[in-house]
XYZ file of C-alpha atoms in Angstrom:
309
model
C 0.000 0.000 0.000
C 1.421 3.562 -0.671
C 2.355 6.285 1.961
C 3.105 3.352 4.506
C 5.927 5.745 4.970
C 6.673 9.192 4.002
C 9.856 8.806 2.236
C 11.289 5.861 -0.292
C 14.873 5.939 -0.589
C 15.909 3.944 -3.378
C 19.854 3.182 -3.030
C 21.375 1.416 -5.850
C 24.552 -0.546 -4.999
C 27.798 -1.327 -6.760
C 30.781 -2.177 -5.509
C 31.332 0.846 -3.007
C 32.250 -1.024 0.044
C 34.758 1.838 0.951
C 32.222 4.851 0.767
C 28.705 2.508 1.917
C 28.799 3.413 5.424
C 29.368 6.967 4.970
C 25.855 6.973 2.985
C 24.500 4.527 5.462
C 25.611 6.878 8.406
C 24.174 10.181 6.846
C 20.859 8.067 7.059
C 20.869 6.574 10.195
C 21.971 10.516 11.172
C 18.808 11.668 10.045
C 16.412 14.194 11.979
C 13.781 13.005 10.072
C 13.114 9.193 10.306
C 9.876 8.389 8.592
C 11.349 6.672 5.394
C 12.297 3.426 4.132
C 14.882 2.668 2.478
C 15.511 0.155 -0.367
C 18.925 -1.008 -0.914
C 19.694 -2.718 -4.685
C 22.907 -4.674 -4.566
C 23.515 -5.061 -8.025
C 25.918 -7.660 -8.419
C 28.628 -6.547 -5.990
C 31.717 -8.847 -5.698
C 33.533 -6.846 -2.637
C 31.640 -6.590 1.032
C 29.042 -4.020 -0.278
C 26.230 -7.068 0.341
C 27.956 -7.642 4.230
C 27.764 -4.019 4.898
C 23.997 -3.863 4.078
C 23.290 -6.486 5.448
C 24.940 -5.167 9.097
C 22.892 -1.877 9.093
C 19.741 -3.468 7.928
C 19.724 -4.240 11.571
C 20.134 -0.522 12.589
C 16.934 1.079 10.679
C 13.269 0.226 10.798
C 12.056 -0.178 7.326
C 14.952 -1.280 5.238
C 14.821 -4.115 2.187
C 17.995 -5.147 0.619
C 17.007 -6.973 -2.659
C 20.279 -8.440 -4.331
C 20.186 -9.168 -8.216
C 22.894 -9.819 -10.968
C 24.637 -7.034 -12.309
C 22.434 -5.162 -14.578
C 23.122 -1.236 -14.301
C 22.438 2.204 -12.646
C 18.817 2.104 -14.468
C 17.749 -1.276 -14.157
C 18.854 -1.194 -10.477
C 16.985 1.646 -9.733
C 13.858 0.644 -11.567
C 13.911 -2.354 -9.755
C 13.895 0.180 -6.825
C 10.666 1.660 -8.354
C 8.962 -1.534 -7.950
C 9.211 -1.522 -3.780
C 8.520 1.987 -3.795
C 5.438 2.546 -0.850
C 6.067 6.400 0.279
C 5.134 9.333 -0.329
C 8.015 10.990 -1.451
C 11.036 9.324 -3.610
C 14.346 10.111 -3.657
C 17.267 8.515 -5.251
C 20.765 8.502 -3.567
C 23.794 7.183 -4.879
C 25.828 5.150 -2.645
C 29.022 6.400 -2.315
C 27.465 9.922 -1.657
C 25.687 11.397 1.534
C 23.132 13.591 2.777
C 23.265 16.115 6.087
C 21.524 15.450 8.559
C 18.704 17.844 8.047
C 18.089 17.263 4.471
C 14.639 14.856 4.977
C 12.907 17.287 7.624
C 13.537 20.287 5.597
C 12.495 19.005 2.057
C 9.102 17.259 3.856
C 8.400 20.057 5.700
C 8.886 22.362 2.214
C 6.706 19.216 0.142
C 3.813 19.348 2.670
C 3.503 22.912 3.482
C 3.230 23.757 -0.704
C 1.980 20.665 -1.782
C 4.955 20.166 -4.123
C 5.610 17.660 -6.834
C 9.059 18.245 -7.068
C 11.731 19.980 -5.143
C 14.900 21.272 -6.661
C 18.229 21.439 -4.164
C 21.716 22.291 -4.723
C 24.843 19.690 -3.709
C 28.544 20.446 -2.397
C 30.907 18.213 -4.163
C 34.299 17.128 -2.982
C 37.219 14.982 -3.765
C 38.251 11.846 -2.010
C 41.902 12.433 -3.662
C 44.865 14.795 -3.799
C 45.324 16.785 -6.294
C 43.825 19.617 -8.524
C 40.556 18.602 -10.090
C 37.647 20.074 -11.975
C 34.286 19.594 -10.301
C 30.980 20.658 -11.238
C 29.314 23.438 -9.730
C 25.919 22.514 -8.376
C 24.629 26.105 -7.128
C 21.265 26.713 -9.102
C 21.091 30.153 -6.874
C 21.460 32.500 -9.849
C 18.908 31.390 -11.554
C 16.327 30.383 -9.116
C 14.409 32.181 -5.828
C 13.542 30.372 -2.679
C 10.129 30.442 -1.270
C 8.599 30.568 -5.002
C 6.194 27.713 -6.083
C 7.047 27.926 -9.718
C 5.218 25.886 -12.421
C 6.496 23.808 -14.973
C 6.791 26.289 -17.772
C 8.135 29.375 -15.413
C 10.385 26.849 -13.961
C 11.803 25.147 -17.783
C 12.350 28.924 -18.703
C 14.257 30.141 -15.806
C 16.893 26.495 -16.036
C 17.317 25.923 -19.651
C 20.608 27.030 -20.215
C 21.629 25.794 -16.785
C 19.967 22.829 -16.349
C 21.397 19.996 -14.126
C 19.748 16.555 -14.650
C 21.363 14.529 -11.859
C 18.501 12.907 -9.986
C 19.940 13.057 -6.761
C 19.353 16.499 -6.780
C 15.204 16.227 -6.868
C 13.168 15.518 -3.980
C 9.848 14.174 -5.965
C 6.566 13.860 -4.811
C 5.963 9.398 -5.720
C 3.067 9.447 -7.723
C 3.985 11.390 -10.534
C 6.788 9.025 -11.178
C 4.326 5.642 -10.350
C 1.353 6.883 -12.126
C 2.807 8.044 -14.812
C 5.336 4.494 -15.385
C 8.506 6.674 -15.124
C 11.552 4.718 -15.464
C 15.360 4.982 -16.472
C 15.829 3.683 -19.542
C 18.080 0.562 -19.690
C 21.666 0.182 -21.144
C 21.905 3.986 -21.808
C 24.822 6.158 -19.960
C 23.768 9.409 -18.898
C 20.712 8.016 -17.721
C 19.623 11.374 -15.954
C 19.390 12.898 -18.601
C 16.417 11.635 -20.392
C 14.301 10.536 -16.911
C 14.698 13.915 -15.593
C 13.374 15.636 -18.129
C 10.261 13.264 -18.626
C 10.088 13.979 -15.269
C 9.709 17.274 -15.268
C 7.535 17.451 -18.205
C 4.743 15.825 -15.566
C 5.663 18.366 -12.658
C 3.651 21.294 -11.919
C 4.693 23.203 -8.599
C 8.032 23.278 -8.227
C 9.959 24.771 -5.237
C 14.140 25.195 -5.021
C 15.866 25.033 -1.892
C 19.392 26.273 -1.994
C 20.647 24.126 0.801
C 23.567 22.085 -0.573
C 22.274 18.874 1.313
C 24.012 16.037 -1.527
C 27.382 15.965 -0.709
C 28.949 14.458 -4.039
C 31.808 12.422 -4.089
C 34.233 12.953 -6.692
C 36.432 9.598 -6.707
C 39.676 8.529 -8.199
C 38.161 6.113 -11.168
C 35.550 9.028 -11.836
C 38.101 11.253 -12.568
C 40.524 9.594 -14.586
C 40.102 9.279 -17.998
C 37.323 7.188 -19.166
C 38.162 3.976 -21.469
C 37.574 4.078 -24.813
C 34.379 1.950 -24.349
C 32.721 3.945 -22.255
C 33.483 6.833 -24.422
C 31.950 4.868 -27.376
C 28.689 4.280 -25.008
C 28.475 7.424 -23.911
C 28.567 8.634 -27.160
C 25.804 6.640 -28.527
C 24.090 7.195 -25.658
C 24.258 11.193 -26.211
C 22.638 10.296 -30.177
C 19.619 7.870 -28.871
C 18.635 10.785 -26.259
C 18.970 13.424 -28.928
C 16.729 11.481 -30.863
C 13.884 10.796 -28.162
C 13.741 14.563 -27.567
C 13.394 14.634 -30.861
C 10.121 12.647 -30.706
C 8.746 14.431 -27.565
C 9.106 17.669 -29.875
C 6.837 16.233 -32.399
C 4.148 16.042 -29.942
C 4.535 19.519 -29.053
C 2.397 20.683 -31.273
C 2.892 24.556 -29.689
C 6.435 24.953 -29.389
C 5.779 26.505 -25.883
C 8.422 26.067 -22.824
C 8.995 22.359 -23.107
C 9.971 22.344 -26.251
C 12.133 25.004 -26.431
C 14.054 22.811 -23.092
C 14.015 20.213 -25.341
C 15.787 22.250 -28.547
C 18.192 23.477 -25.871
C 19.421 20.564 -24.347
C 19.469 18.939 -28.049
C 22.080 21.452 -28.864
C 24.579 21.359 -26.024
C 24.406 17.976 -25.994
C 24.929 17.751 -29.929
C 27.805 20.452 -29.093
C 29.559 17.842 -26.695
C 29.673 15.528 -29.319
C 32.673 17.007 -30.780
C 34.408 17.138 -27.549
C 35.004 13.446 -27.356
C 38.886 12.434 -26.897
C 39.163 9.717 -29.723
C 38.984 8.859 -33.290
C 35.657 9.122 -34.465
C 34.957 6.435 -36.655
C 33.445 7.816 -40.497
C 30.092 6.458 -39.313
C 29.899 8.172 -36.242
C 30.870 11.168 -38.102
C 27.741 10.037 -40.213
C 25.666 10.141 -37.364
C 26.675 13.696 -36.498
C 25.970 15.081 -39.400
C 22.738 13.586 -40.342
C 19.905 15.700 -40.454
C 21.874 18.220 -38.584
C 19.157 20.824 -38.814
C 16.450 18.600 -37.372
C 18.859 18.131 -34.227
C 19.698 21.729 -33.656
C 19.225 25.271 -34.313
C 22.226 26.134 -35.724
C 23.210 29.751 -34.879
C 22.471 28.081 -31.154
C 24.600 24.989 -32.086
C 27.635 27.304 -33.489
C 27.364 29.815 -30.433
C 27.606 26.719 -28.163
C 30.619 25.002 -30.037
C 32.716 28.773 -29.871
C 32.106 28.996 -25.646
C 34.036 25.586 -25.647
C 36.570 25.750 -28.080
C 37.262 29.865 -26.287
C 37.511 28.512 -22.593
């Protein structure tokens, strides 16, 4: 039955056995302790599964489901399937939360009736050394204390918009009703399900407490392998193309799907940004139908901030 508890916590699990407890601590440390939390281990072959499986012990409502090794997406949407609060929220596991992130963002949700609520994150580095990490301060471009709806909101993020999900607080049954999920063996996953996502949201609050404390790690840093370069890049070309469909259904061109033209373009711009040989049919790819991707004094505009930084 739904709203058994307030908050679902859906906690996907990899291999992390030397940053799990931190996560597991910043819940446990929680003000606010009307949530539930289920743990995925997907696949891990280190003690991730032995460290669950001592804190289960140490929290009321936790479920640790263990499955092969299928993925961010398919772990979390396996997640999606236990959900039974109110509220969802997705943490990565070798991130954290302080303490007072819950009680704040359920006292904000209930007192506005909010579908979603937007929140900022301080990241940090778990290694020496002089490393570029994203800013996640949305304070420029958003007020506090403002419900905003879904087209004030698109308008005011588009050229700054951050999809991770772990930055959303998300009221459950927009993402149940609607059969929300993260689309399997695609990288940048956050991408596309935030922005379906917010397509269904219509009061929207932003909180500019930077409650996600994101872990920058040594393999995320380091260069990726070729592979995963490869993936990402296809990955970057299917979700150009499905925002290409949601356009088509936009029979208006209002808000959404000028988002939707944005995001197509810096993420066509990245394209060229890739560090290895693109293949002649990847360079295919990129140029087909170029003006159906992008507009292209955006597209050109976009490619001359990167190549001038």
């Amino acid at each position: 039955m739904l709203n058994e508890k307030m908050i679902s916590v859906v906690l996907p699990v990899y291999n992390v056995e030397k940053y799990l407890e931190d996560c597991l601590i910043s819940l446990l440390n929680q003000s606010y302790q009307d949530f539930e939390i289920i743990a995925i281990n997907d696949g891990s072959t280190d003690d991730s599964l032995s460290i669950l499986s001592e804190y289960k012990n140490k929290f009321k409502h936790f479920k640790v489901i263990t499955q092969v090794n299928k993925g961010l997406s398919e772990a979390r949407n396996t997640g999606l399937k236990h959900v039974k609060g109110k509220y969802l929220y997705f943490l990565d596991s070798d991130d954290y939360l302080l303490s007072n992130t819950f009680e704040n963002l359920v006292k904000l949700a209930e007192e506005n009736n909010l579908d979603l609520v937007k929140f900022d994150a301080n990241p940090f580095c778990d290694i020496e050394g002089n490393f570029k990490m994203s800013n996640y301060d949305t304070s420029k471009l958003l007020k506090e204390n403002v419900i905003y709806s879904k087209d004030e909101y698109l308008r005011l993020v588009r050229k700054r918009f951050m999809p991770p999900v772990w930055l959303y607080f998300i009221k459950s049954s927009i993402v149940l009703e609607k059969s929300l999920t993260f689309k399997k063996d695609l990288l940048h996953e956050d991408e596309l399900f935030t922005v379906q996502l917010l397509k269904e949201c219509n009061r929207i609050m932003y909180d500019s407490s930077k409650y996600f404390q994101r872990r920058y790690r040594a393999n995320s840093i380091m260069t990726k392998s070729l592979g995963r370069n490869v993936k990402s890049f296809e990955s970057i070309i299917m979700i150009i193309n499905i925002f290409n469909d949601l356009q088509k259904v936009e029979k208006d061109k209002g808000e959404f799907w000028r988002f939707l033209q944005k995001r197509k373009n810096i993420l066509y711009t990245s394209l060229f940004f890739y560090e290895f040989d693109l293949k002649s049919e990847r360079l295919k790819l990129l140029t087909k139908n170029l003006n159906s991707y992008v507009d292209l004094k955006t597209f050109i505009r976009e490619v001359m901030k990167r190549v001038t930084v």
